[in-house]
Structures are given as structure tokens and as C-alpha cells.
mmCIF file of C-alpha atoms and ligand atoms in Angstrom:
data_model
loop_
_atom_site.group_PDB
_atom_site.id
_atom_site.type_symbol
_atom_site.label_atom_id
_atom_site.label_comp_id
_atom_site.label_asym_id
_atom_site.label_seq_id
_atom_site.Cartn_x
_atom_site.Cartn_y
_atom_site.Cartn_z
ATOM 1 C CA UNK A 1 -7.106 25.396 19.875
ATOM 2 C CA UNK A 2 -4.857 23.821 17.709
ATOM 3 C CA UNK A 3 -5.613 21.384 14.936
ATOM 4 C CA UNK A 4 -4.633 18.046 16.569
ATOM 5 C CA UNK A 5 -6.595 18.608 19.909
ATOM 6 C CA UNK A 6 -9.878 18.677 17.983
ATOM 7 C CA UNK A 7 -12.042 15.962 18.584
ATOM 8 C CA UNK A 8 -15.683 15.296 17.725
ATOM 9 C CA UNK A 9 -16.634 11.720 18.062
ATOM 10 C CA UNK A 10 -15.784 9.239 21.297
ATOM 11 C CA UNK A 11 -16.613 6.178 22.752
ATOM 12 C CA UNK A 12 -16.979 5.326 25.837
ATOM 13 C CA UNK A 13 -17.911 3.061 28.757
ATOM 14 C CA UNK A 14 -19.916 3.324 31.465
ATOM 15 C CA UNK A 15 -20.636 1.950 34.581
ATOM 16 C CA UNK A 16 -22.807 2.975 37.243
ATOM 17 C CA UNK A 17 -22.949 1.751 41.193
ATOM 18 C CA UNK A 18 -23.957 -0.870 42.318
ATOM 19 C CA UNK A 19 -27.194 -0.053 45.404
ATOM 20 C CA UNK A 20 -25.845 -0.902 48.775
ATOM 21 C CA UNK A 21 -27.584 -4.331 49.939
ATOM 22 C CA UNK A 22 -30.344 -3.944 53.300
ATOM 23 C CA UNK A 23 -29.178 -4.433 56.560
ATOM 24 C CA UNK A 24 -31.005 -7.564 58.264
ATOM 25 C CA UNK A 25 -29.718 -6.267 62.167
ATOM 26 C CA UNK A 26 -31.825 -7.152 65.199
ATOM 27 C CA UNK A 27 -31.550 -5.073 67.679
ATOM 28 C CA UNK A 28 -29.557 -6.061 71.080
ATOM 29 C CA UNK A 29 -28.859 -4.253 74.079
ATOM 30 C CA UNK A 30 -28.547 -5.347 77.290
ATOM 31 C CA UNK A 31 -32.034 -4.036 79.193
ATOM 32 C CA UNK A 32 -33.868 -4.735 75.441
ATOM 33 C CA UNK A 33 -33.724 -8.387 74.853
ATOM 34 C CA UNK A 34 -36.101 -8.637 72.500
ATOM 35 C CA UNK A 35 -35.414 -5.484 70.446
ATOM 36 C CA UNK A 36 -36.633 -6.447 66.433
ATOM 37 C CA UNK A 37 -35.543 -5.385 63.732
ATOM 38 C CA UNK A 38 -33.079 -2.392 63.201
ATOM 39 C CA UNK A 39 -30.975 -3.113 59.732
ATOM 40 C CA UNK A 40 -31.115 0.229 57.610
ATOM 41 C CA UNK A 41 -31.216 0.477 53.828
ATOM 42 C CA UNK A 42 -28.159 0.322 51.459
ATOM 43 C CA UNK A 43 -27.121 3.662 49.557
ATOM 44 C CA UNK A 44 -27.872 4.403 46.137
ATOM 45 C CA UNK A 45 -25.052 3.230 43.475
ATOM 46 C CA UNK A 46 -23.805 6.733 42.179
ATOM 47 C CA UNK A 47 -24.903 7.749 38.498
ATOM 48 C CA UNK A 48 -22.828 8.330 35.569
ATOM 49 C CA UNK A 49 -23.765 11.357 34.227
ATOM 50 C CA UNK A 50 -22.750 13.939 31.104
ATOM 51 C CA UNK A 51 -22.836 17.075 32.107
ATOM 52 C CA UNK A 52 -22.213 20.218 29.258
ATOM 53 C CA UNK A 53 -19.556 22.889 30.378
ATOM 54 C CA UNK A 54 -19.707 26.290 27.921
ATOM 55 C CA UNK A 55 -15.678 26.313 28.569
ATOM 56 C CA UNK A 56 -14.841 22.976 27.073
ATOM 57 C CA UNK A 57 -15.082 23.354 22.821
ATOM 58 C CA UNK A 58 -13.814 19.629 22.018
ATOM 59 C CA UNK A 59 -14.156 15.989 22.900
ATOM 60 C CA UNK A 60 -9.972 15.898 23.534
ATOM 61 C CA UNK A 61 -10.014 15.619 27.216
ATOM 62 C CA UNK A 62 -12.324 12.190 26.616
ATOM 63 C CA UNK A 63 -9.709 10.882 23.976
ATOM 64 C CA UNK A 64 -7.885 8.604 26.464
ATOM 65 C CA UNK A 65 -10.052 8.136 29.079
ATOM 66 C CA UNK A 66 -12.545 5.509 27.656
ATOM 67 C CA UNK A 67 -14.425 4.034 31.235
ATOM 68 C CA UNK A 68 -15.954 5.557 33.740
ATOM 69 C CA UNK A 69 -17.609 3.832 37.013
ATOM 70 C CA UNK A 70 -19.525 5.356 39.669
ATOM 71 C CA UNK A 71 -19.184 4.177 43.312
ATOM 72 C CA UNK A 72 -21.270 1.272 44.722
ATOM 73 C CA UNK A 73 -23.881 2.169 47.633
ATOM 74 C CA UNK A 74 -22.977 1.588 51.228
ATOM 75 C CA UNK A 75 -24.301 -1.548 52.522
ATOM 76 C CA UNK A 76 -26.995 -0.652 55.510
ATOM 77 C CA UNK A 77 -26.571 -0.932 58.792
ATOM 78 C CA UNK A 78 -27.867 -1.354 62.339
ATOM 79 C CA UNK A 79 -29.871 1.150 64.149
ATOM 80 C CA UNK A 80 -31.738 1.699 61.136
ATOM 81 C CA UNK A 81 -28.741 3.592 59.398
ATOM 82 C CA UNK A 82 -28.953 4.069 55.595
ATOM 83 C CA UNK A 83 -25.669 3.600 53.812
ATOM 84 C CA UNK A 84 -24.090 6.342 52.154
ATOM 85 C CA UNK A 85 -24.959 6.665 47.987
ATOM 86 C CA UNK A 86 -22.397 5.648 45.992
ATOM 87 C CA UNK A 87 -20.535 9.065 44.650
ATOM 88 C CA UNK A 88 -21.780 10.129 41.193
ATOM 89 C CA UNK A 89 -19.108 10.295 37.783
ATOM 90 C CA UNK A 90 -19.796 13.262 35.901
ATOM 91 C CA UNK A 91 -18.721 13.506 31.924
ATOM 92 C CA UNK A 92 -17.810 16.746 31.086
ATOM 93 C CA UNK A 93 -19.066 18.148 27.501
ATOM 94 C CA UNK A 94 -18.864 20.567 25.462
ATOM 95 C CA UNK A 95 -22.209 22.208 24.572
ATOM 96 C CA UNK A 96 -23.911 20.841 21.460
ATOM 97 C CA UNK A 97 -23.017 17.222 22.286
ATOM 98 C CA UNK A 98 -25.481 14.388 21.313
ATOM 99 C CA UNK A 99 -25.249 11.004 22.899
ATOM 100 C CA UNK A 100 -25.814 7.331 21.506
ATOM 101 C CA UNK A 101 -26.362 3.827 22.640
ATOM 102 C CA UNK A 102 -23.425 2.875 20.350
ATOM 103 C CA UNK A 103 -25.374 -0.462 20.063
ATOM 104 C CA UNK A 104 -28.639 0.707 18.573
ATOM 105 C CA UNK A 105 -26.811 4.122 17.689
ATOM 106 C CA UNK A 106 -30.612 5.469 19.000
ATOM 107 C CA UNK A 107 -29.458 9.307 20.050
ATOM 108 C CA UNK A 108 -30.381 9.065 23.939
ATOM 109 C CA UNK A 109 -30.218 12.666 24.146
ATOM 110 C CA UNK A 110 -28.443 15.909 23.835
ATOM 111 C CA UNK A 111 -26.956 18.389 25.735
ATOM 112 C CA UNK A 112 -27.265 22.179 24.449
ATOM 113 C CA UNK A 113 -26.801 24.203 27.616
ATOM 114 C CA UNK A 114 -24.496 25.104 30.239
ATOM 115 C CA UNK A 115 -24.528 23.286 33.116
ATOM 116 C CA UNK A 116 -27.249 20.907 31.751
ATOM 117 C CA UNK A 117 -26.785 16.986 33.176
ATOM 118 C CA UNK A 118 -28.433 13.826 32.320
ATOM 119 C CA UNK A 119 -27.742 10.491 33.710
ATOM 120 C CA UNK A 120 -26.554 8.011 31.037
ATOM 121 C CA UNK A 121 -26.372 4.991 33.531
ATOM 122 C CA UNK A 122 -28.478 5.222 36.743
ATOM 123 C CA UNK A 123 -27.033 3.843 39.937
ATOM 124 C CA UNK A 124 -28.860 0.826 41.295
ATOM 125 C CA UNK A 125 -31.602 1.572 44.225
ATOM 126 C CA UNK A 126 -30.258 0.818 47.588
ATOM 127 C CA UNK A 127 -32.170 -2.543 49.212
ATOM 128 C CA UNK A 128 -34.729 -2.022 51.738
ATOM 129 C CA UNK A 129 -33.443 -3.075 55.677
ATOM 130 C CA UNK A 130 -35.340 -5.669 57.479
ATOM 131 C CA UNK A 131 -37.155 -2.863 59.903
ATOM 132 C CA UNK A 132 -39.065 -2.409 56.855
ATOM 133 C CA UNK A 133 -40.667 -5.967 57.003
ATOM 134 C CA UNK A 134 -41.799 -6.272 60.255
ATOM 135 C CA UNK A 135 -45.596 -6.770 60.839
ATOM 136 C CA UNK A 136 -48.068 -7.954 62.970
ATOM 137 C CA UNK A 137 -47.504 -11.647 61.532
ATOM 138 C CA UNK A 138 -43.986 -11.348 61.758
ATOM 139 C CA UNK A 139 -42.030 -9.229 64.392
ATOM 140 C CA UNK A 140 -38.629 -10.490 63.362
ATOM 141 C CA UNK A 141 -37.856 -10.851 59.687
ATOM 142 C CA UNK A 142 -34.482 -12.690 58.938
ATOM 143 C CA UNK A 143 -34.316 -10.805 55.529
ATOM 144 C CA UNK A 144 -33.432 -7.196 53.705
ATOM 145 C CA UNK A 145 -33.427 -6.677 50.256
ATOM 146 C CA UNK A 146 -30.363 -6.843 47.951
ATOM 147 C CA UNK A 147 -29.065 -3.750 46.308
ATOM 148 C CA UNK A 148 -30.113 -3.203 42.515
ATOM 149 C CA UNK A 149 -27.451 -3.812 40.682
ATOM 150 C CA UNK A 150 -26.092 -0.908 38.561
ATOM 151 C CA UNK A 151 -26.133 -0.152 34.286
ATOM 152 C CA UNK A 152 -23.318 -0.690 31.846
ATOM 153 C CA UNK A 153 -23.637 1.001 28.676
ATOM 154 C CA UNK A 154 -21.594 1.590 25.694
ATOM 155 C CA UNK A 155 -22.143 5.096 24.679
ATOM 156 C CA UNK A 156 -21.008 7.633 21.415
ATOM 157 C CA UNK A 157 -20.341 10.796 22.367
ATOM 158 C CA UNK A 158 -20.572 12.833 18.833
ATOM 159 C CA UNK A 159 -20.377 17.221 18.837
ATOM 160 C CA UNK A 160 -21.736 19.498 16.815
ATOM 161 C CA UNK A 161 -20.827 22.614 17.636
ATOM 162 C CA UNK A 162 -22.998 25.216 18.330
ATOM 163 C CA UNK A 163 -22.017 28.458 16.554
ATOM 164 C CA UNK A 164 -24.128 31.324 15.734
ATOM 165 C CA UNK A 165 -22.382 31.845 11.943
ATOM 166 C CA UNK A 166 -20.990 28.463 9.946
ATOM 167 C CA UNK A 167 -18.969 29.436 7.331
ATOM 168 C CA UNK A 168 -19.504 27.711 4.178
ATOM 169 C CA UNK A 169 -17.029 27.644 0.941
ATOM 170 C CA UNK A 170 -15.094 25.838 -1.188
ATOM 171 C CA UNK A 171 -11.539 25.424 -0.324
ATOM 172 C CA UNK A 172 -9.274 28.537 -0.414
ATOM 173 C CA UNK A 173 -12.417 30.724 -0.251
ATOM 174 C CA UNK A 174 -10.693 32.807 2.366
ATOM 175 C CA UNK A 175 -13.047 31.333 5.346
ATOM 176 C CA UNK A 176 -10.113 31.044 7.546
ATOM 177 C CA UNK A 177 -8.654 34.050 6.861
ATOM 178 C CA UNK A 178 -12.049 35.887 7.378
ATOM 179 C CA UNK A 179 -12.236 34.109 10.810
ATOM 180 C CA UNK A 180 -8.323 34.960 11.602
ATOM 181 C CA UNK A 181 -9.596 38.692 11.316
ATOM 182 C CA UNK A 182 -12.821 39.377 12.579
ATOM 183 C CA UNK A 183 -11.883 37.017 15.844
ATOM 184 C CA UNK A 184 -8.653 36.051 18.056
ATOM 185 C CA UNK A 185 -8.670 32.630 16.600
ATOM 186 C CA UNK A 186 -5.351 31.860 14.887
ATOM 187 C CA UNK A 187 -6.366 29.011 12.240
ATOM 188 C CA UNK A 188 -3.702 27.687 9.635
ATOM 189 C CA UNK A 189 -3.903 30.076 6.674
ATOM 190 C CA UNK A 190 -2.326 29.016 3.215
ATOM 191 C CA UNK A 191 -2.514 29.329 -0.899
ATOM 192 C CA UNK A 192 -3.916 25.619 -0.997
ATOM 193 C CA UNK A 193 -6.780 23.820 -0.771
ATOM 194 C CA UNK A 194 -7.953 22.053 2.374
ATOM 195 C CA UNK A 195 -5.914 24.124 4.646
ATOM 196 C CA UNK A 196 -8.443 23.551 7.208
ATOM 197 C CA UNK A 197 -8.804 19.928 8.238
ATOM 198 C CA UNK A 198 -10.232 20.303 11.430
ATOM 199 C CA UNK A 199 -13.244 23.063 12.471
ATOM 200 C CA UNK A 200 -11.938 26.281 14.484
ATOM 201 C CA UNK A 201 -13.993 28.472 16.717
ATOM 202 C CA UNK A 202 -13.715 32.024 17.013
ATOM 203 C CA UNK A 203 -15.615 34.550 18.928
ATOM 204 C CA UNK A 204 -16.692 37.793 16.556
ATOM 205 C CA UNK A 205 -16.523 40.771 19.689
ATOM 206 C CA UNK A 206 -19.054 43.547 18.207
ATOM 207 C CA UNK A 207 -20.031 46.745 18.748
ATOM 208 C CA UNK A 208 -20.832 47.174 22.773
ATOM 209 C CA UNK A 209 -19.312 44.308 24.105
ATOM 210 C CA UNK A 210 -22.111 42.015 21.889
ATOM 211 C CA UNK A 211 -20.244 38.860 20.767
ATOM 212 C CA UNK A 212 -20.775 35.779 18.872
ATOM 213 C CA UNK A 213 -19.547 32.584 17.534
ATOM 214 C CA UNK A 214 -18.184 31.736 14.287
ATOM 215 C CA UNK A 215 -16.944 28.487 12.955
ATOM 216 C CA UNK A 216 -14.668 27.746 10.228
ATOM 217 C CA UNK A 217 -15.129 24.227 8.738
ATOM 218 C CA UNK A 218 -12.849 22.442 6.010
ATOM 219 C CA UNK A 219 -13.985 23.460 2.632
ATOM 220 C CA UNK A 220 -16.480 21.784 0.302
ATOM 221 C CA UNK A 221 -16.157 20.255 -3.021
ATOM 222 C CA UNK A 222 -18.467 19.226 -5.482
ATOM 223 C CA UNK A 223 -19.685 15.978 -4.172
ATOM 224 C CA UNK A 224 -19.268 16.241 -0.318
ATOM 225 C CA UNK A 225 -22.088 14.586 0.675
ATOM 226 C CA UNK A 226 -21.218 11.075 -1.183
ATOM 227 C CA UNK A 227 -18.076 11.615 0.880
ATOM 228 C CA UNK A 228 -15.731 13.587 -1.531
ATOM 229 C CA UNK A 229 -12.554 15.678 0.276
ATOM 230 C CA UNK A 230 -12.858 16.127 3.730
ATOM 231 C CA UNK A 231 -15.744 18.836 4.280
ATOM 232 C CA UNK A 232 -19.037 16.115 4.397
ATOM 233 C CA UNK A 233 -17.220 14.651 7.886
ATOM 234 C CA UNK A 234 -17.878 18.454 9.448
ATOM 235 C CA UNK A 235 -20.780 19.241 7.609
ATOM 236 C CA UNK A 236 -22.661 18.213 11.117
ATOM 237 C CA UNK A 237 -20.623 21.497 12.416
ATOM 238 C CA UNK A 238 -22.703 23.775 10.629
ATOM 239 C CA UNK A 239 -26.188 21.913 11.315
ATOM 240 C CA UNK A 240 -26.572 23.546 14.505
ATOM 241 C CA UNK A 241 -25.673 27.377 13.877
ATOM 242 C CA UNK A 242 -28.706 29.667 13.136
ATOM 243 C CA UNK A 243 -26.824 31.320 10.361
ATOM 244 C CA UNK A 244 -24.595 30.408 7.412
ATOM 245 C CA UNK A 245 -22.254 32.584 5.413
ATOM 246 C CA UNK A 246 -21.316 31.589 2.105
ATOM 247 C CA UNK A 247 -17.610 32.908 1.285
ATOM 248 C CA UNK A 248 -16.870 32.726 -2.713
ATOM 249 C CA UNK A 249 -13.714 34.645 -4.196
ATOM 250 C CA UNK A 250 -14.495 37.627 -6.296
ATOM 251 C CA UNK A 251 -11.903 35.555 -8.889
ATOM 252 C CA UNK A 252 -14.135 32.468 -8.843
ATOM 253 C CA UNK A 253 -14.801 31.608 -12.477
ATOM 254 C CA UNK A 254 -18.964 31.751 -11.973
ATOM 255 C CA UNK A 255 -19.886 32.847 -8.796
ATOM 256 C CA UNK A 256 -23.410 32.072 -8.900
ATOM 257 C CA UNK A 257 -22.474 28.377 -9.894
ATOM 258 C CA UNK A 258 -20.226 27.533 -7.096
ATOM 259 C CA UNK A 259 -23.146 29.439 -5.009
ATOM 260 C CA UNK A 260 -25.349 26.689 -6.557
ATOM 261 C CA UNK A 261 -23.342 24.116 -5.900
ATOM 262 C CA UNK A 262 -22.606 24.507 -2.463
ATOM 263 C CA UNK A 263 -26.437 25.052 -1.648
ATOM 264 C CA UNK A 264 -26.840 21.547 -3.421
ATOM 265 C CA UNK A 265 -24.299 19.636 -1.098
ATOM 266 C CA UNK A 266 -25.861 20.662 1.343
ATOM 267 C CA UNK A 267 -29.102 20.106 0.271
ATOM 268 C CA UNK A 268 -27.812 16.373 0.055
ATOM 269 C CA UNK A 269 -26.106 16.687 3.396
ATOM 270 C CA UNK A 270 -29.131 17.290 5.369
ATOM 271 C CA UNK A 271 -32.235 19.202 3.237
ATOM 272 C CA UNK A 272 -32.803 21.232 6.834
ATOM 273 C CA UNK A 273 -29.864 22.520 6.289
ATOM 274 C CA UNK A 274 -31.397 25.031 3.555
ATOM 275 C CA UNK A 275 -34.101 26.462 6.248
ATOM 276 C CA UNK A 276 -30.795 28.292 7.895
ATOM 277 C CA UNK A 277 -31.051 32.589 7.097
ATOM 278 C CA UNK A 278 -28.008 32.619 4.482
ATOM 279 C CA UNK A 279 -25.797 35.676 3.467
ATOM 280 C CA UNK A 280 -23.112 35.368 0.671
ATOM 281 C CA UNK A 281 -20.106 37.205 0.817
ATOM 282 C CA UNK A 282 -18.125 37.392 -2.142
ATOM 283 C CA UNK A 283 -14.295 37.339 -0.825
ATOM 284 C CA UNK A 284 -10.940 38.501 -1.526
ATOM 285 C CA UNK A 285 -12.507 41.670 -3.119
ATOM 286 C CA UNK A 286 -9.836 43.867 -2.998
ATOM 287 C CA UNK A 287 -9.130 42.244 -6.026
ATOM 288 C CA UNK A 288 -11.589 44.176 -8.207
ATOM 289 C CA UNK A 289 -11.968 47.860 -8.754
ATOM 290 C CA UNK A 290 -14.728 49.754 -8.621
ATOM 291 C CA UNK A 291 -15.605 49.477 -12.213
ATOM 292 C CA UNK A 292 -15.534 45.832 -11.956
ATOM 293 C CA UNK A 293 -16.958 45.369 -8.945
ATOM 294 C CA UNK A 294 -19.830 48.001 -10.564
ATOM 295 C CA UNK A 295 -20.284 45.480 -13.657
ATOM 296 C CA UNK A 296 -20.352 42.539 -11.218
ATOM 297 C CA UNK A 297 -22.729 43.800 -9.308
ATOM 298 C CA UNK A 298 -25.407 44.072 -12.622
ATOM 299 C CA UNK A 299 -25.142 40.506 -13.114
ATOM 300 C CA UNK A 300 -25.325 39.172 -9.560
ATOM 301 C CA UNK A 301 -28.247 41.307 -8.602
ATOM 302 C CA UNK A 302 -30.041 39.468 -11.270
ATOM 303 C CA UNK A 303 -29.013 36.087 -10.281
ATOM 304 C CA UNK A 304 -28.911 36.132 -6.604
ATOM 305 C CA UNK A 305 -32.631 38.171 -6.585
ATOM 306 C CA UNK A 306 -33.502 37.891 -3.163
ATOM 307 C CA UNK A 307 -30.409 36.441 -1.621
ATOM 308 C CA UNK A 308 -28.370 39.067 0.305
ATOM 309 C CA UNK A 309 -25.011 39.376 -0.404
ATOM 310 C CA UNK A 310 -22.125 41.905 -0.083
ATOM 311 C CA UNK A 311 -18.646 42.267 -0.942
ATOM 312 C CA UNK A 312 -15.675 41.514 1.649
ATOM 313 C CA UNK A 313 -12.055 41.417 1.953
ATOM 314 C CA UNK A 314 -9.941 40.634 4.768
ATOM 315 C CA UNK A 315 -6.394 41.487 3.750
ATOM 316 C CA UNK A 316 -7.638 45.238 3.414
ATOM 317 C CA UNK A 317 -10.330 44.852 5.779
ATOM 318 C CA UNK A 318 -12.953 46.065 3.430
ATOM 319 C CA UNK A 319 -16.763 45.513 4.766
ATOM 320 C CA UNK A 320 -16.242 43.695 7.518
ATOM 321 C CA UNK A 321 -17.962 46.109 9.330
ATOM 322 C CA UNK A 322 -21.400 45.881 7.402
ATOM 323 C CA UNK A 323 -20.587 42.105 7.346
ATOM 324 C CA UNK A 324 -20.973 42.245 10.906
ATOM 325 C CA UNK A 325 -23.592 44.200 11.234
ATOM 326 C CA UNK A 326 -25.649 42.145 8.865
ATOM 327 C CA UNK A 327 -24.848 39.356 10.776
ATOM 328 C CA UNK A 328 -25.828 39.940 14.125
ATOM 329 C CA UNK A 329 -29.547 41.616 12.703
ATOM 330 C CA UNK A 330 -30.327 38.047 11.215
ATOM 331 C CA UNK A 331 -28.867 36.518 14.672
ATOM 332 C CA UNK A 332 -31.402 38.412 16.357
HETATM 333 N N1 GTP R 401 -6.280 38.927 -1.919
HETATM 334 C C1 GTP R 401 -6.840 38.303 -0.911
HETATM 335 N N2 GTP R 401 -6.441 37.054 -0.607
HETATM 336 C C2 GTP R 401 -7.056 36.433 0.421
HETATM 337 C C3 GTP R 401 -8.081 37.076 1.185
HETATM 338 N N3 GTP R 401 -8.505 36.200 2.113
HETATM 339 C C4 GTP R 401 -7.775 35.083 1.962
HETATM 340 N N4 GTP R 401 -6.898 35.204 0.945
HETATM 341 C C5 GTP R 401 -5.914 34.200 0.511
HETATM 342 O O1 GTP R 401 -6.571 33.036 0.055
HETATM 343 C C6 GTP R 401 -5.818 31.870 0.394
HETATM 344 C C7 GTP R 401 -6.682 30.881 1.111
HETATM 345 O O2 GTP R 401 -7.062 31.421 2.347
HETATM 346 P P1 GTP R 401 -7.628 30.518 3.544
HETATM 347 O O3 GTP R 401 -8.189 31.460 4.545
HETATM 348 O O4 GTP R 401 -6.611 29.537 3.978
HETATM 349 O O5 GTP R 401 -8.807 29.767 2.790
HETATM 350 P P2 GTP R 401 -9.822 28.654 3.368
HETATM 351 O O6 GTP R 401 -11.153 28.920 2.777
HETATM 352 O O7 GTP R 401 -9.746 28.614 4.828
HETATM 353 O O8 GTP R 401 -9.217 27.353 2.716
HETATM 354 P P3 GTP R 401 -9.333 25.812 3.217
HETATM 355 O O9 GTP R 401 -8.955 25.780 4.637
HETATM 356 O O10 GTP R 401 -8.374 25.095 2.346
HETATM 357 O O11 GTP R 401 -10.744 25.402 2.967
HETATM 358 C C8 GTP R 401 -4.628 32.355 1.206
HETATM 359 O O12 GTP R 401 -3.502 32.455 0.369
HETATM 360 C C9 GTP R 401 -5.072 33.729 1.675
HETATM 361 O O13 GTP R 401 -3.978 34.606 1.894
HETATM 362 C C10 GTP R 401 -8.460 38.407 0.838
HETATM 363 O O14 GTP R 401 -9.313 39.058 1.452
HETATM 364 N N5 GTP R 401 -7.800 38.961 -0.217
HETATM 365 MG MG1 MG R 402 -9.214 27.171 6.045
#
């Protein structure tokens, strides 16, 4: 997936069927002059509905196509025949996609597994036919019902991804290079801060043919959640994975601190946030040697106390392994 083609917020318009109108037929054939009534009910207007697909990862396919309108029901007919439902519109979704009434922005659901559908706009009920009137008072009714008519709706469709791991660092922490190694995702990789603009996906194959799913967000600064850099817009990305790794470079002035300040954005971002398991990997560690990374360990076993953490490098493909492992035990 490449940068441009992600897309997390849309809105569109829906519109479903209209139901078909009753039929009001009397019945006439040549022996039965006097036949009644025989006008069937109208169709069902088709539904919109949003239904999630595990294959789609982005909102991009919905990017230009902003309406959708489900077929009107068949009008009934004589002989008591119903009219055919209006065909239903389906929205496709990724998983992890929450849906609004853009106009009271009330979330009207969400959709968190494959093959899951819900109807945003339901198709209006078919009218009843006139053989549905007749009665001992009146043997030929003149009338049928009209068709309900169907919904128009404005709706947001907004994802957050659902990944088993969010990464979490500042910017140049390494997260995409950790990603570009552990999984076949190829994400921008670069000496400068906010690299990453745009979340990638990758899927961590482990031991056995056990896999799961990591996601790479834009780094955070100081300040995210009033809206400083670019991070606080994905921030959302890592509400719905079960697990968060923290990436901080071995060469980060205090490690601890930037620990503490990331915890505190997102503490501001959304307090839940902080009930996620956490693991902190301290990056780019091939930069230390032993005797450093010895001495470093003293200190951050005193500060982190009971937060796990390990040491990791991707260029030389140091604990990854463990990092894995780890991993998938707090997954499951
Ligand atoms: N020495 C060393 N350098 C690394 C390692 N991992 C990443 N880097 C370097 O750190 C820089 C930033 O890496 P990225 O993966 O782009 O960092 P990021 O956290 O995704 O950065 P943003 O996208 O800007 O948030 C690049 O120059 C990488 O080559 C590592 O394990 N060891
Ligand atoms: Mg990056």
C-alpha cells in the first residue's frame, strides 16, 4: 500500500429504494365475471448496506464514489403477484470501520468482523395489494397501499484499524524500519523526522505459520494531542490494537523521559489508551556495546520497575526474535 492510497475518513450519501406501490387489480376472466380483488403487493426498496471485507485495509476505493442508491421495489401486480424487492447496495469496508450520521456525528455503529453487514438506510416496505382489503362489508376494494418511501442519509465513514501491535515513538525512532523487517511491508524509510505521514500495515509471520498485525503510525511529538505534527490525526490507529510497543533509540538523550512523554500524549489522546499491555523496546541498539548497554541496563531497571522492556535493532537484526516472542505471549 503506498502512501497516497491511504484513506481513513469519507463521506458519503445514501439512498435506499423506494417500496413498490400495491396493486389495486380485479380480477377478469371470461367464465369469472365477478372475480374481486387480485392486485399483489409492491417489492421491498433494496437496502444500503456496509458490509466489512478482511481484504480491503483503506477507505481509497470510497474516495470518488460519494452516492450510493438502492433499487426501488416492483410495483404489484395482478393475480396476486408481489413485485420483485428492489436490489440491495452494499459498501464495502475495511474491518475496524465506525459509521456516523454526519449530521448528529452520533456513531450508528461499527463494523469489526469479516463479512459483518448492517443496513445504514432501510428500503421502504412494499404497499399491501387490494386482495388484502377485501371483507365481508366490502368484496371489492378500489384501493392498495402506496409503497414506503425509502431513507436518505448522510453518513461518515471513519477507520481505525485493527492491528494486534501499534507502534508508538517519536519520529525517527526506527518504527518503520522495525516494521520494514519483521514484515513484507515496504514503508518509506529515511534520516528525518515524520517520514511516515500516513499509517502502514504489515503482517509479522511467526513461528508455525502464527501471524499478526502490526501498524506503523506517524511519529509523536510532545504535544500531539492539542494537535502538534501530524501523529494526534492517527492516534485513533492505535486505539483499537490490544498491544502497543513503544520504540525509543538507544541514543535518545533520556530514555525514560521520552517514555514519559509519550505515555502522557496519549494519556491526553484518549486515557483508555493506557489500559493497552505495553512493551518498550529501546531501538537502534547496535549502537551500544555490551558495556554500555550493561550500564544502561542498571539505570533503566530502576526506572522502568515493572514495565517490560528489551533491547532491539533492526539493521543487525538483534532481538527481534525475543521481540516477537514477547509479543505474541501478551497477544494471547
Ligand atoms: N543504527 C540503526 N539505525 C536505524 C535502525 N532502525 C532505524 N534506523 C535509522 O533511523 C532512521 C529513521 O528510521 P525510520 O524507520 O524512518 O523511523 P520512523 O520512526 O519510522 O520515523 P518517522 O516515520 O519519521 O516517524 C533511518 O535513518 C534508519 O535507517 C537500527 O536498528 N539501527
Ligand atoms: Mg516512519
Amino acid at each position: 500500500m503506498t502512501e497516497g492510497n491511504f484513506v481513513d475518513y469519507v463521506k458519503v450519501h445514501v439512498t435506499s429504494g423506494k417500496g413498490g406501490q400495491g396493486s389495486k387489480h380485479m380480477r377478469r376472466e371470461k367464465y369469472i365475471p365477478k372475480g374481486g380483488p387480485d392486485g399483489g403487493d409492491g417489492g421491498r426498496g433494496g437496502h444500503v448496506i456496509v458490509k466489512a471485507n478482511k481484504n480491503l485495509w483503506t477507505l481509497y476505493h470510497l474516495k470518488f464514489k460519494r452516492h450510493f442508491k438502492a433499487e426501488h421495489g416492483e410495483h404489484g401486480s395482478k393475480q396476486t403477484s408481489t413485485g420483485a424487492d428492489g436490489a440491495d447496495v452494499y459498501i464495502e469496508v475495511p474491518l475496524g470501520t465506525v459509521v456516523r450520521d454526519k449530521e448528529t456525528e452520533e456513531i450508528l455503529f461499527e463494523l469489526t468482523e469479516d463479512g459483518e453487514e448492517k443496513i445504514v438506510a432501510k428500503g421502504g416496505r412494499g404497499g399491501l395489494g387490494n386482495a388484502h382489503f377485501k371483507s365481508a362489508t366490502n368484496q371489492t376494494p378500489r384501493y392498495s397501499q402506496p409503497g414506503e418511501e425509502g431513507e436518505e442519509v448522510d453518513i461518515i465513514l471513519e477507520l481505525k484499524i485493527l492491528a494486534d501491535v501499534g507502534l508508538v515513538g517519536f519520529p525517527n525512532a526506527g518504527k518503520s524500519t522495525l516494521l520494514s523487517v519483521i514484515t513484507a511491508a515496504k514503508p518509506k524509510i529515511a534520516d528525518y523526522e515524520f517520514t511516515t505521514l500516513k499509517p502502514n500495515l504489515g503482517i509479522v509471520k511467526y513461528r508455525d505459520y502464527k501471524t499478526f498485525v502490526m501498524a506503523d503510525i506517524p511519529g509523536i511529538i510532545e504535544g500531539a494531542a492539542e494537535g502538534k505534527g501530524i501523529g494526534h490525526r492517527f492516534l485513533r490507529h492505535i486505539e483499537r490494537n490490544s498491544t502497543l510497543l513503544f520504540l525509543i533509540p538507544a541514543d535518545a538523550p533520556d530514555i525514560k523521559e521520552q517514555y514519559d512523554i509519550l505515555v502522557d500524549e496519549l494519556r491526553r489522546y484518549n486515557p483508555q489508551l493506557l489500559d493497552k499491555e505495553r512493551l518498550v523496546a529501546i531501538s537502534k541498539s547496535d549502537m551500544l556495546d555490551e558495556e554500555l548497554k550493561a550500564e544502561m541496563k542498571k539505570i533503566l531497571d530502576k526506572q522502568f520497575k515493572g514495565i517490560p522492556y528489551l533491547f532491539i535493532s533492526s539493521v543487525a537484526q538483534q532481538g527481534l526474535t525475543e521481540l516477537k516472542d514477547k509479543l505474541w505471549k501478551m497477544l494471547n
